[in-house]
């Protein structure tokens, strides 16, 4: 058969435990069926294929985790290579590559090159695999986001995620990531467009943060006793006060040298009151500074809380929780037959082994959500404490103002009865000197804030310009790729509609699909404006979408979808036997109609297996006594 690049094909899966073979499976071009009884380890094999290929966040079962290492012999564009990966609960384990044909007796002799899952100064595993599949995308800007794991989310229709017809959900998922996955696989990903979209998102986020800082600074100026139009006005006030201060001190010095005798007792009181007023004014300024610091810290906390809430919303968006898992079905929702009770680790509906251990009461997602909620609540409590401190400081400021007013009144009472004008002048000059000196110091504290205010405004203006330019460039690039995108989407929609029509008559939308909308961004498929269907119909829709994707990739060469899918749980969702059989027929019909090399690996129960799929069983049929992993 012809090979369209990129094409990915699995040849062998080898799993080792304690230096012994736990599984050694063979796979061929076209259709491959992994089958056996329920809870015999079919999904375990499919999970290990995906894991060894580079997928993360796979809840490997205890049997798989007890093994040591997995080897996957694959072909990329008809070139042989072998992948090796340590099996571990620790995420992001590196992957080694040997450019050899698979020979179980020579594995230790191969020249293995190890690649990190994380992107760093060295080339990562994802970058290497993208390079092997498509040389033109070696310098992919999206490679930090667009990894093999993200591609596998679309290739692998994993068993637990019935309600997600396009992509397996992921932690901290977002619409831009999902959109990029779709555009890359469908062949109209534009590296320049993606880069600009990422920059636009970052600049909008930066502008939001700067505007929050700007708002806080303006709030400080509003609450300040002084009001200046700009830094120059504030500096002019300082210069004026400095000149006035020099004159007053000179005047005071001259008056204190006059021969007139001043009563020492009153003069001491005047000096004492003035010192007290200056001390109180400094104390008041100290309280004001402390209050401003609390405001700044509060702003930082509010930004941090906003980021936590954003992460929480992204967790909600990913919808990682299987809400149906704890429902105990007494009757099948499809045929209303009574369901037999199942063991604690067996699903009440499909009778498949649960992905979550029986003694587990909380999923990783819920744990993460709980931690974020705790952080948010703790941050809010800290801000509440700050607010209370601000209230306490305001009380202290008010109390200090009362003391200042009281001392000022006493000073006024003392001086207003004096008959000697010279004494009164000395008192007034001393008080004025203290006031002006304090005012200069306070205005000097505002000067750097004017610089910061100006800097923030300039940075926001630059960001506004950048955002406008990016929006214009993005619109132009989107228009340029529109036709290519339109043709691909129309073909994919057409193929999906044709497959939906061939389903047995259970959903009227499937029988007459007038309008189909496939949205990678929303991870949703709507048919005639409807996106929610019964459990069994969601299973059918999910697998038919992957078949349509495979068929479209066979017809449109520029698609980057690697002409390879893994379909697990095709008999899930309480599907009636007739409908399940029809789905298997459509799988066989689709793979048989393809003109170019492609591969489908299907996992299904032997009890529901169509007779026409039996010739595509190339490995053992598993059962409770002879499971997939020999451990």
Coordinates of C-alpha atoms in Angstrom, one line a residue:
X1 CA 0.0 0.0 0.0
X2 CA 1.0 3.6 -0.5
X3 CA 2.3 5.6 2.5
X4 CA 1.4 9.2 3.1
X5 CA 3.6 11.1 5.4
X6 CA 3.1 11.1 8.3
X7 CA 2.2 7.5 8.9
X8 CA 2.7 5.7 12.3
X9 CA 2.3 2.0 12.7
X10 CA 2.8 -0.4 15.7
X11 CA 4.7 -3.6 15.0
X12 CA 5.4 -5.1 18.5
X13 CA 4.8 -4.4 22.2
X14 CA 7.2 -6.0 24.6
X15 CA 6.7 -5.7 28.4
X16 CA 9.4 -6.8 30.9
X17 CA 9.0 -7.6 34.6
X18 CA 12.0 -8.9 36.6
X19 CA 13.9 -9.6 33.4
X20 CA 11.1 -11.9 32.2
X21 CA 8.6 -11.3 29.4
X22 CA 5.2 -10.2 30.7
X23 CA 3.7 -9.6 27.3
X24 CA 5.0 -9.9 23.7
X25 CA 2.5 -8.8 21.2
X26 CA 2.4 -8.5 17.4
X27 CA 0.5 -5.9 15.3
X28 CA 0.1 -5.6 11.6
X29 CA -1.0 -3.0 9.0
X30 CA -4.7 -2.4 8.9
X31 CA -7.1 -3.8 11.6
X32 CA -5.8 -5.3 14.9
X33 CA -8.2 -6.7 17.5
X34 CA -7.2 -7.1 21.2
X35 CA -9.9 -9.2 22.8
X36 CA -10.8 -11.4 25.8
X37 CA -13.1 -11.6 28.8
X38 CA -13.9 -8.6 30.9
X39 CA -11.2 -7.6 33.4
X40 CA -8.6 -9.7 31.6
X41 CA -6.3 -6.8 30.7
X42 CA -7.3 -5.6 27.3
X43 CA -7.2 -2.0 28.2
X44 CA -3.9 -2.5 30.0
X45 CA -2.2 -3.4 26.7
X46 CA -3.7 -0.4 24.9
X47 CA -2.7 1.9 27.8
X48 CA 0.9 0.6 27.6
X49 CA 1.0 1.2 23.9
X50 CA -0.1 4.8 24.4
X51 CA 2.3 5.2 27.4
X52 CA 5.3 3.9 25.6
X53 CA 4.5 6.2 22.6
X54 CA 4.8 9.2 25.0
X55 CA 1.3 9.7 26.5
X56 CA 1.1 11.1 30.0
X57 CA -1.7 11.1 32.6
X58 CA -2.6 7.5 31.9
X59 CA -3.9 5.8 35.1
X60 CA -2.0 2.6 34.6
X61 CA -3.3 -0.3 36.6
X62 CA -1.4 -2.0 39.4
X63 CA -0.5 -5.0 37.1
X64 CA 1.1 -2.6 34.6
X65 CA 2.9 -0.6 37.3
X66 CA 4.4 -3.8 38.7
X67 CA 6.3 -4.2 35.4
X68 CA 9.7 -2.6 34.8
X69 CA 10.0 -1.5 31.2
X70 CA 8.1 -1.5 27.9
X71 CA 9.5 -1.7 24.3
X72 CA 7.4 -0.6 21.3
X73 CA 8.6 -1.4 17.8
X74 CA 7.1 1.1 15.4
X75 CA 7.3 2.3 11.8
X76 CA 7.3 6.0 11.0
X77 CA 6.9 6.7 7.3
X78 CA 8.0 3.0 6.7
X79 CA 11.2 3.5 8.7
X80 CA 11.8 1.2 11.7
X81 CA 12.6 2.3 15.2
X82 CA 12.1 1.0 18.7
X83 CA 11.0 3.0 21.7
X84 CA 11.9 2.1 25.3
X85 CA 10.4 3.5 28.4
X86 CA 10.6 2.7 32.1
X87 CA 7.1 1.9 33.6
X88 CA 6.6 4.1 36.6
X89 CA 4.1 6.1 38.6
X90 CA 6.5 9.0 38.4
X91 CA 5.3 11.2 35.5
X92 CA 7.4 12.4 32.5
X93 CA 9.8 9.5 32.4
X94 CA 12.2 9.9 29.5
X95 CA 12.0 7.8 26.3
X96 CA 14.9 6.1 24.5
X97 CA 15.0 5.4 20.8
X98 CA 17.0 2.9 18.8
X99 CA 16.9 3.0 15.0
X100 CA 16.7 -0.7 14.5
X101 CA 14.4 -3.5 13.5
X102 CA 12.9 -5.3 16.4
X103 CA 14.9 -8.4 17.6
X104 CA 14.1 -9.5 21.2
X105 CA 17.6 -11.0 21.5
X106 CA 19.5 -7.9 20.6
X107 CA 17.7 -5.2 22.7
X108 CA 20.8 -4.8 25.0
X109 CA 23.1 -4.4 22.0
X110 CA 21.2 -1.5 20.4
X111 CA 22.5 2.1 20.4
X112 CA 19.8 3.8 22.5
X113 CA 19.5 7.5 22.5
X114 CA 17.5 8.9 25.4
X115 CA 15.3 12.0 25.1
X116 CA 13.6 14.0 27.9
X117 CA 9.9 14.5 27.8
X118 CA 10.4 18.1 29.0
X119 CA 11.6 20.7 26.5
X120 CA 15.0 22.1 27.4
X121 CA 18.2 23.2 25.6
X122 CA 18.5 19.7 24.2
X123 CA 16.0 18.3 21.7
X124 CA 13.0 16.7 23.5
X125 CA 11.4 13.4 22.6
X126 CA 8.4 15.2 21.1
X127 CA 10.6 17.4 18.9
X128 CA 12.4 14.3 17.7
X129 CA 9.3 12.4 16.9
X130 CA 7.7 15.4 15.1
X131 CA 10.9 15.7 13.1
X132 CA 10.7 12.0 12.1
X133 CA 7.1 12.3 11.1
X134 CA 7.3 15.7 9.4
X135 CA 10.6 17.4 8.8
X136 CA 9.0 20.7 7.9
X137 CA 7.8 21.1 11.5
X138 CA 11.1 20.5 13.3
X139 CA 11.2 24.1 14.6
X140 CA 7.6 24.0 15.7
X141 CA 7.0 27.0 18.0
X142 CA 4.1 25.1 19.6
X143 CA 6.2 22.2 20.5
X144 CA 6.2 23.2 24.2
X145 CA 2.4 22.8 24.1
X146 CA 2.0 20.5 21.1
X147 CA 3.7 17.4 22.4
X148 CA 3.3 13.7 21.5
X149 CA 1.1 13.5 24.6
X150 CA -1.3 16.1 23.1
X151 CA -1.4 14.3 19.8
X152 CA -2.2 11.0 21.6
X153 CA -5.2 12.6 23.2
X154 CA -6.8 12.4 19.8
X155 CA -5.3 9.2 18.5
X156 CA -6.3 7.1 21.6
X157 CA -10.1 6.9 22.2
X158 CA -9.5 5.6 25.8
X159 CA -12.2 3.7 27.6
X160 CA -13.2 6.0 30.5
X161 CA -14.0 9.1 28.5
X162 CA -17.3 8.4 26.8
X163 CA -18.5 12.0 26.8
X164 CA -15.4 13.4 25.0
X165 CA -15.8 12.5 21.4
X166 CA -12.6 14.2 20.1
X167 CA -9.9 14.5 22.8
X168 CA -9.2 12.8 26.1
X169 CA -9.5 15.6 28.7
X170 CA -6.3 16.8 30.4
X171 CA -5.4 18.8 33.5
X172 CA -5.0 22.5 32.9
X173 CA -6.4 22.2 29.4
X174 CA -7.5 25.3 27.5
X175 CA -9.2 26.1 24.3
X176 CA -6.1 27.4 22.5
X177 CA -4.2 24.1 23.2
X178 CA -7.2 22.0 21.9
X179 CA -7.5 24.3 18.9
X180 CA -3.8 23.9 18.1
X181 CA -4.0 20.1 18.3
X182 CA -6.9 20.1 15.9
X183 CA -5.2 22.5 13.4
X184 CA -2.0 20.6 13.5
X185 CA -3.6 17.2 13.0
X186 CA -6.0 18.4 10.3
X187 CA -3.1 20.0 8.4
X188 CA -3.8 23.7 8.5
X189 CA -1.7 24.5 11.6
X190 CA 0.3 27.7 10.9
X191 CA 3.4 28.1 13.0
X192 CA 3.4 31.9 12.5
X193 CA -0.3 32.2 13.4
X194 CA 0.1 30.1 16.6
X195 CA 3.1 32.1 17.7
X196 CA 1.2 35.3 17.3
X197 CA -1.8 33.9 19.1
X198 CA 0.4 32.9 22.1
X199 CA 2.0 36.3 22.1
X200 CA -1.4 38.0 22.0
X201 CA -2.6 36.0 24.9
X202 CA 0.5 36.8 26.9
X203 CA 0.3 40.5 26.1
X204 CA -3.4 40.7 27.1
X205 CA -2.5 39.1 30.4
X206 CA 0.4 41.4 30.9
X207 CA -1.8 44.5 30.1
X208 CA -4.4 43.3 32.6
X209 CA -1.8 43.0 35.3
X210 CA -0.3 46.5 34.5
X211 CA -3.7 48.1 34.6
X212 CA -4.3 46.6 38.0
X213 CA -1.0 48.1 39.2
X214 CA -1.9 51.5 37.6
X215 CA -5.3 51.5 39.2
X216 CA -3.7 50.9 42.6
X217 CA -1.2 53.7 42.1
X218 CA -4.0 56.1 41.1
X219 CA -5.8 55.1 44.3
X220 CA -2.7 56.0 46.3
X221 CA -2.7 59.5 44.7
X222 CA -6.4 59.9 45.4
X223 CA -5.9 59.1 49.1
X224 CA -2.8 61.3 49.4
X225 CA -3.2 64.7 51.1
X226 CA -1.4 66.3 48.1
X227 CA -2.8 66.6 44.6
X228 CA -0.5 67.3 41.6
X229 CA -1.1 67.0 37.9
X230 CA 2.3 65.4 37.3
X231 CA 5.8 65.0 38.6
X232 CA 6.9 68.5 37.5
X233 CA 4.1 70.1 39.6
X234 CA 5.2 68.1 42.6
X235 CA 8.9 69.0 42.1
X236 CA 7.9 72.7 41.7
X237 CA 6.1 72.5 45.0
X238 CA 9.2 71.0 46.6
X239 CA 11.4 73.7 45.2
X240 CA 9.0 76.4 46.4
X241 CA 8.8 74.9 49.9
X242 CA 12.6 74.5 50.0
X243 CA 13.0 78.3 49.3
X244 CA 10.4 79.1 51.9
X245 CA 12.0 76.9 54.4
X246 CA 15.3 78.6 53.9
X247 CA 13.7 82.0 54.4
X248 CA 11.9 80.9 57.6
X249 CA 14.9 79.4 59.1
X250 CA 16.9 82.5 58.4
X251 CA 14.1 84.6 59.8
X252 CA 13.9 82.5 62.9
X253 CA 17.6 82.6 63.4
X254 CA 17.6 86.4 63.3
X255 CA 14.6 86.8 65.6
X256 CA 16.2 84.4 68.2
X257 CA 19.2 86.7 68.2
X258 CA 17.1 89.9 69.1
X259 CA 17.7 91.5 72.5
X260 CA 14.1 91.1 73.6
X261 CA 13.7 88.9 76.5
X262 CA 11.3 86.0 76.2
X263 CA 9.9 84.1 79.1
X264 CA 11.9 80.9 79.2
X265 CA 9.0 78.9 80.6
X266 CA 6.6 79.7 77.7
X267 CA 9.4 79.3 75.1
X268 CA 10.1 75.8 76.5
X269 CA 6.4 74.9 76.2
X270 CA 6.4 76.2 72.6
X271 CA 9.4 74.1 71.7
X272 CA 7.9 71.1 73.4
X273 CA 4.6 71.4 71.6
X274 CA 6.3 71.9 68.3
X275 CA 8.5 68.8 68.9
X276 CA 5.4 66.8 69.8
X277 CA 3.5 68.0 66.7
X278 CA 6.5 66.9 64.5
X279 CA 6.7 63.6 66.3
X280 CA 2.9 63.0 65.8
X281 CA 3.1 64.0 62.2
X282 CA 6.0 61.6 61.6
X283 CA 4.0 58.9 63.4
X284 CA 1.0 59.6 61.2
X285 CA 3.2 59.4 58.1
X286 CA 4.5 56.1 59.3
X287 CA 1.0 54.8 59.7
X288 CA 0.1 56.0 56.1
X289 CA 3.2 54.2 54.7
X290 CA 2.3 51.0 56.5
X291 CA -1.2 51.3 55.1
X292 CA 0.1 51.8 51.6
X293 CA 2.3 48.7 52.0
X294 CA -0.7 46.7 53.0
X295 CA -2.5 47.9 50.0
X296 CA 0.4 46.8 47.7
X297 CA 0.5 43.4 49.4
X298 CA -3.2 43.1 49.0
X299 CA -2.9 43.9 45.3
X300 CA -0.3 41.2 44.9
X301 CA -2.6 38.7 46.7
X302 CA -5.5 39.7 44.5
X303 CA -3.4 39.0 41.4
X304 CA -2.3 35.7 42.8
X305 CA -5.9 34.7 43.7
X306 CA -7.0 35.6 40.1
X307 CA -4.3 33.3 38.8
X308 CA -5.5 30.5 41.1
X309 CA -9.1 31.0 40.0
X310 CA -7.9 30.9 36.4
X311 CA -6.2 27.5 37.0
X312 CA -9.4 26.3 38.8
X313 CA -11.5 27.4 35.8
X314 CA -9.2 25.5 33.5
X315 CA -9.6 22.4 35.7
X316 CA -13.4 22.8 35.5
X317 CA -13.1 23.3 31.7
X318 CA -11.2 20.0 31.3
X319 CA -14.1 18.2 33.0
X320 CA -11.9 15.4 34.2
X321 CA -14.4 13.9 36.6
X322 CA -16.5 10.8 35.7
X323 CA -19.7 11.8 37.4
X324 CA -21.3 8.5 36.4
X325 CA -18.8 6.3 38.1
X326 CA -20.6 6.1 41.5
X327 CA -24.1 5.6 40.1
X328 CA -25.4 2.1 40.9
X329 CA -27.5 1.2 37.9
X330 CA -30.2 -1.4 38.6
X331 CA -31.6 -1.5 35.0
X332 CA -29.8 -0.9 31.8
X333 CA -30.7 2.5 30.4
X334 CA -30.7 1.2 26.8
X335 CA -32.8 -2.0 27.0
X336 CA -34.1 -1.8 30.6
X337 CA -32.8 -5.3 31.4
X338 CA -32.0 -5.9 35.1
X339 CA -28.3 -5.6 35.7
X340 CA -26.4 -8.0 38.0
X341 CA -24.5 -6.6 40.9
X342 CA -20.7 -6.2 40.3
X343 CA -17.6 -6.3 42.4
X344 CA -16.4 -3.1 44.0
X345 CA -13.8 -2.6 41.3
X346 CA -16.1 -3.4 38.4
X347 CA -18.3 -0.7 36.6
X348 CA -22.0 -1.2 37.4
X349 CA -22.9 -0.5 33.8
X350 CA -20.4 -1.8 31.3
X351 CA -18.8 -4.5 33.7
X352 CA -15.3 -3.3 32.8
X353 CA -12.7 -3.0 35.5
X354 CA -12.7 0.4 37.1
X355 CA -9.8 2.8 36.4
X356 CA -9.8 3.9 40.0
X357 CA -8.7 1.7 42.8
X358 CA -11.6 0.5 45.0
X359 CA -10.2 2.2 48.1
X360 CA -9.6 5.5 46.4
X361 CA -12.1 8.1 47.4
X362 CA -10.7 11.0 45.5
X363 CA -9.4 11.5 42.0
X364 CA -6.1 13.4 41.3
X365 CA -8.2 16.1 39.7
X366 CA -10.4 16.5 42.8
X367 CA -7.3 16.6 45.0
X368 CA -5.8 19.3 42.9
X369 CA -9.1 21.2 42.9
X370 CA -9.2 20.9 46.6
X371 CA -5.6 22.2 47.0
X372 CA -6.4 25.2 44.8
X373 CA -9.6 26.0 46.7
X374 CA -7.6 25.8 50.0
X375 CA -4.9 28.2 48.5
X376 CA -7.6 30.6 47.4
X377 CA -9.4 30.5 50.8
X378 CA -6.1 30.9 52.7
X379 CA -5.1 33.9 50.4
X380 CA -8.5 35.5 51.0
X381 CA -8.1 35.0 54.8
X382 CA -4.7 36.7 54.6
X383 CA -6.2 39.6 52.7
X384 CA -9.0 39.8 55.3
X385 CA -6.3 40.1 58.0
X386 CA -4.7 42.9 56.0
X387 CA -8.1 44.6 55.7
X388 CA -8.5 44.4 59.5
X389 CA -5.0 45.8 59.9
X390 CA -5.9 48.7 57.6
X391 CA -8.9 49.4 59.8
X392 CA -6.7 49.3 62.9
X393 CA -4.3 51.7 61.3
X394 CA -7.1 54.0 60.2
X395 CA -8.2 54.1 63.9
X396 CA -4.6 55.0 64.9
X397 CA -4.4 57.7 62.2
X398 CA -7.7 59.2 63.5
X399 CA -6.4 59.0 67.1
X400 CA -3.2 60.7 66.0
X401 CA -5.1 63.4 64.2
X402 CA -7.0 64.1 67.4
X403 CA -3.8 64.4 69.3
X404 CA -2.4 66.8 66.6
X405 CA -5.5 68.9 66.8
X406 CA -5.3 68.9 70.6
X407 CA -1.7 70.0 70.8
X408 CA -2.3 72.6 68.1
X409 CA -5.2 74.0 70.1
X410 CA -3.0 74.1 73.3
X411 CA -0.3 75.9 71.3
X412 CA -2.8 78.3 69.9
X413 CA -4.2 79.0 73.5
X414 CA -0.6 79.6 74.7
X415 CA 0.3 82.1 72.0
X416 CA -2.9 84.0 71.4
X417 CA -2.7 85.6 74.8
X418 CA 0.8 86.8 74.4
X419 CA 1.3 90.5 74.3
X420 CA 4.7 90.2 72.8
X421 CA 4.4 89.9 69.0
X422 CA 8.0 88.7 68.8
X423 CA 7.2 85.6 70.8
X424 CA 4.2 84.8 68.7
X425 CA 6.2 85.1 65.5
X426 CA 8.9 82.8 66.8
X427 CA 6.2 80.2 67.7
X428 CA 4.5 80.5 64.3
X429 CA 7.8 80.3 62.4
X430 CA 8.9 77.2 64.3
X431 CA 5.6 75.5 63.6
X432 CA 5.7 76.5 59.9
X433 CA 9.2 75.1 59.6
X434 CA 8.1 71.8 61.0
X435 CA 5.0 71.6 58.7
X436 CA 6.9 72.6 55.5
X437 CA 9.8 70.2 56.3
X438 CA 7.3 67.3 56.8
X439 CA 5.5 68.3 53.6
X440 CA 8.7 68.3 51.5
X441 CA 9.5 64.8 52.8
X442 CA 6.1 63.5 52.0
X443 CA 6.1 64.9 48.5
X444 CA 9.6 63.4 47.9
X445 CA 8.1 60.0 48.7
X446 CA 5.5 60.6 45.9
X447 CA 8.1 61.5 43.2
X448 CA 9.2 57.9 42.5
X449 CA 5.5 56.9 42.2
X450 CA 5.0 59.5 39.4
X451 CA 7.9 57.8 37.6
X452 CA 6.3 54.4 38.1
X453 CA 2.9 55.9 36.9
X454 CA 4.5 57.3 33.8
X455 CA 6.3 54.0 33.1
X456 CA 3.1 52.0 33.5
X457 CA 1.2 54.2 31.1
X458 CA 4.0 54.0 28.5
X459 CA 4.1 50.2 28.8
X460 CA 0.3 49.9 28.5
X461 CA 0.5 52.2 25.4
X462 CA 3.1 49.9 23.9
X463 CA 1.1 46.8 24.7
X464 CA -2.0 48.4 23.1
X465 CA 0.0 49.0 19.9
X466 CA 1.3 45.4 20.0
X467 CA -2.1 44.0 20.6
X468 CA -3.6 45.9 17.7
X469 CA -0.8 44.8 15.4
X470 CA -1.1 41.2 16.5
X471 CA -4.9 41.2 16.0
X472 CA -4.4 42.5 12.5
X473 CA -1.8 39.9 11.7
X474 CA -3.8 37.1 13.1
X475 CA -6.9 38.1 11.1
X476 CA -4.8 38.2 7.9
X477 CA -3.2 34.8 8.6
X478 CA -6.6 33.3 9.4
X479 CA -8.0 34.6 6.1
X480 CA -5.1 33.0 4.2
X481 CA -5.7 29.6 5.7
X482 CA -9.5 29.7 5.5
X483 CA -9.9 27.8 2.2
X484 CA -7.5 25.0 3.2
X485 CA -9.3 24.7 6.5
X486 CA -12.8 24.9 4.9
X487 CA -12.0 22.1 2.5
X488 CA -10.6 19.8 5.2
X489 CA -13.5 20.4 7.6
X490 CA -16.1 19.9 4.9
X491 CA -14.5 16.5 4.0
X492 CA -14.3 15.5 7.7
X493 CA -17.9 16.5 8.3
X494 CA -19.1 14.7 5.2
X495 CA -17.3 11.4 6.2
X496 CA -18.7 11.6 9.7
X497 CA -22.2 12.2 8.4
X498 CA -22.0 9.2 6.1
X499 CA -20.9 7.0 8.9
X500 CA -23.6 8.3 11.2
X501 CA -26.3 7.4 8.7
X502 CA -25.0 3.8 8.7
X503 CA -25.7 3.4 12.4
X504 CA -28.8 1.5 13.4
X505 CA -31.8 3.8 13.8
X506 CA -31.5 4.9 17.5
X507 CA -30.8 8.6 17.2
X508 CA -32.8 10.7 14.7
X509 CA -29.9 13.2 14.4
X510 CA -27.6 10.3 13.3
X511 CA -30.1 9.2 10.7
X512 CA -30.5 12.6 9.2
X513 CA -27.4 14.7 10.0
X514 CA -28.1 17.9 8.2
X515 CA -25.5 19.9 10.0
X516 CA -22.3 18.7 11.8
X517 CA -20.0 21.0 13.8
X518 CA -16.7 19.5 15.0
X519 CA -15.1 21.8 17.6
X520 CA -11.6 20.9 18.9
X521 CA -11.6 24.1 21.0
X522 CA -14.7 22.9 22.9
X523 CA -13.9 19.2 22.6
X524 CA -17.4 18.8 21.3
X525 CA -19.3 17.5 18.3
X526 CA -22.8 18.8 17.6
X527 CA -25.2 17.2 15.1
X528 CA -28.2 19.3 14.1
X529 CA -27.2 21.7 17.0
X530 CA -27.4 18.9 19.5
X531 CA -24.3 17.7 21.4
X532 CA -25.7 15.6 24.2
X533 CA -26.9 12.1 23.5
X534 CA -27.4 8.8 25.4
X535 CA -24.5 6.9 26.8
X536 CA -24.6 4.3 24.0
X537 CA -24.9 7.0 21.3
X538 CA -21.9 8.9 22.7
X539 CA -19.8 5.7 22.4
X540 CA -20.9 5.4 18.8
X541 CA -20.3 9.0 18.0
X542 CA -16.8 8.9 19.6
X543 CA -15.6 6.0 17.6
X544 CA -17.3 7.1 14.3
X545 CA -15.5 10.4 14.6
X546 CA -12.1 8.7 14.9
X547 CA -13.0 6.5 11.8
X548 CA -14.0 9.7 9.9
X549 CA -10.7 11.3 10.9
X550 CA -8.8 8.3 9.7
X551 CA -10.7 8.2 6.4
X552 CA -10.2 11.9 5.8
X553 CA -6.5 11.6 6.4
X554 CA -6.5 8.9 3.8
X555 CA -8.1 11.3 1.3
X556 CA -6.3 14.5 2.1
X557 CA -2.5 14.1 1.9
X558 CA -1.6 17.4 3.7
X559 CA -3.3 16.2 7.0
X560 CA -0.7 15.5 9.7
X561 CA -2.9 13.0 11.5
X562 CA -0.6 9.9 11.5
X563 CA -3.2 7.5 10.0
X564 CA -3.3 5.5 13.2
X565 CA -6.0 5.2 15.9
X566 CA -6.6 3.1 19.1
X567 CA -10.2 2.4 19.9
X568 CA -11.0 1.0 23.3
X569 CA -14.4 0.2 24.8
X570 CA -16.4 0.0 21.6
X571 CA -18.9 -2.1 23.5
X572 CA -19.2 0.4 26.4
X573 CA -22.1 2.6 27.4
X574 CA -24.7 -0.2 27.6
X575 CA -24.7 -0.6 23.8
X576 CA -27.2 -3.3 22.7
X577 CA -25.6 -6.2 20.8
X578 CA -27.1 -5.2 17.4
X579 CA -25.7 -1.7 17.6
X580 CA -22.3 -3.0 18.8
X581 CA -22.1 -5.4 15.9
X582 CA -22.9 -2.6 13.5
X583 CA -20.1 -0.5 14.9
X584 CA -17.7 -3.3 14.4
X585 CA -18.9 -3.7 10.8
X586 CA -18.3 0.0 10.2
X587 CA -14.8 -0.3 11.6
X588 CA -14.0 -3.1 9.2
X589 CA -15.7 -1.4 6.3
X590 CA -13.7 1.8 6.9
X591 CA -10.2 0.2 7.2
X592 CA -11.0 -1.9 4.1
X593 CA -11.9 1.2 2.1
X594 CA -8.6 3.0 2.7
X595 CA -6.2 3.3 -0.2
X596 CA -3.1 4.1 1.8
X597 CA -1.4 2.4 4.7
X598 CA -3.3 2.9 8.0
X599 CA -3.7 1.1 11.3
X600 CA -6.6 0.6 13.8
X601 CA -6.1 -1.2 17.1
X602 CA -9.4 -2.1 18.7
X603 CA -10.1 -3.4 22.2
X604 CA -13.3 -5.3 22.7
X605 CA -14.9 -8.1 24.7
X606 CA -14.7 -11.6 23.1
X607 CA -18.4 -11.9 24.1
X608 CA -19.4 -9.1 21.7
X609 CA -16.8 -9.8 19.0
X610 CA -18.2 -9.8 15.4
X611 CA -17.2 -13.0 13.6
X612 CA -15.7 -11.0 10.7
X613 CA -13.2 -9.4 13.1
X614 CA -11.8 -12.7 14.3
X615 CA -9.2 -13.0 11.5
X616 CA -7.6 -9.8 12.8
X617 CA -6.7 -11.3 16.2
X618 CA -2.9 -11.7 16.1
X619 CA -2.4 -12.2 19.9
X620 CA -3.8 -14.4 22.6
X621 CA -7.4 -14.2 23.7
X622 CA -7.2 -13.2 27.4
X623 CA -9.4 -14.5 30.2
X624 CA -9.5 -14.3 34.0
X625 CA -7.0 -17.2 34.4
X626 CA -4.7 -16.2 31.6
X627 CA -4.6 -12.4 31.6
X628 CA -2.7 -10.2 29.1
X629 CA 0.3 -9.6 31.5
X630 CA 2.0 -12.8 32.6
X631 CA 3.2 -11.6 36.1

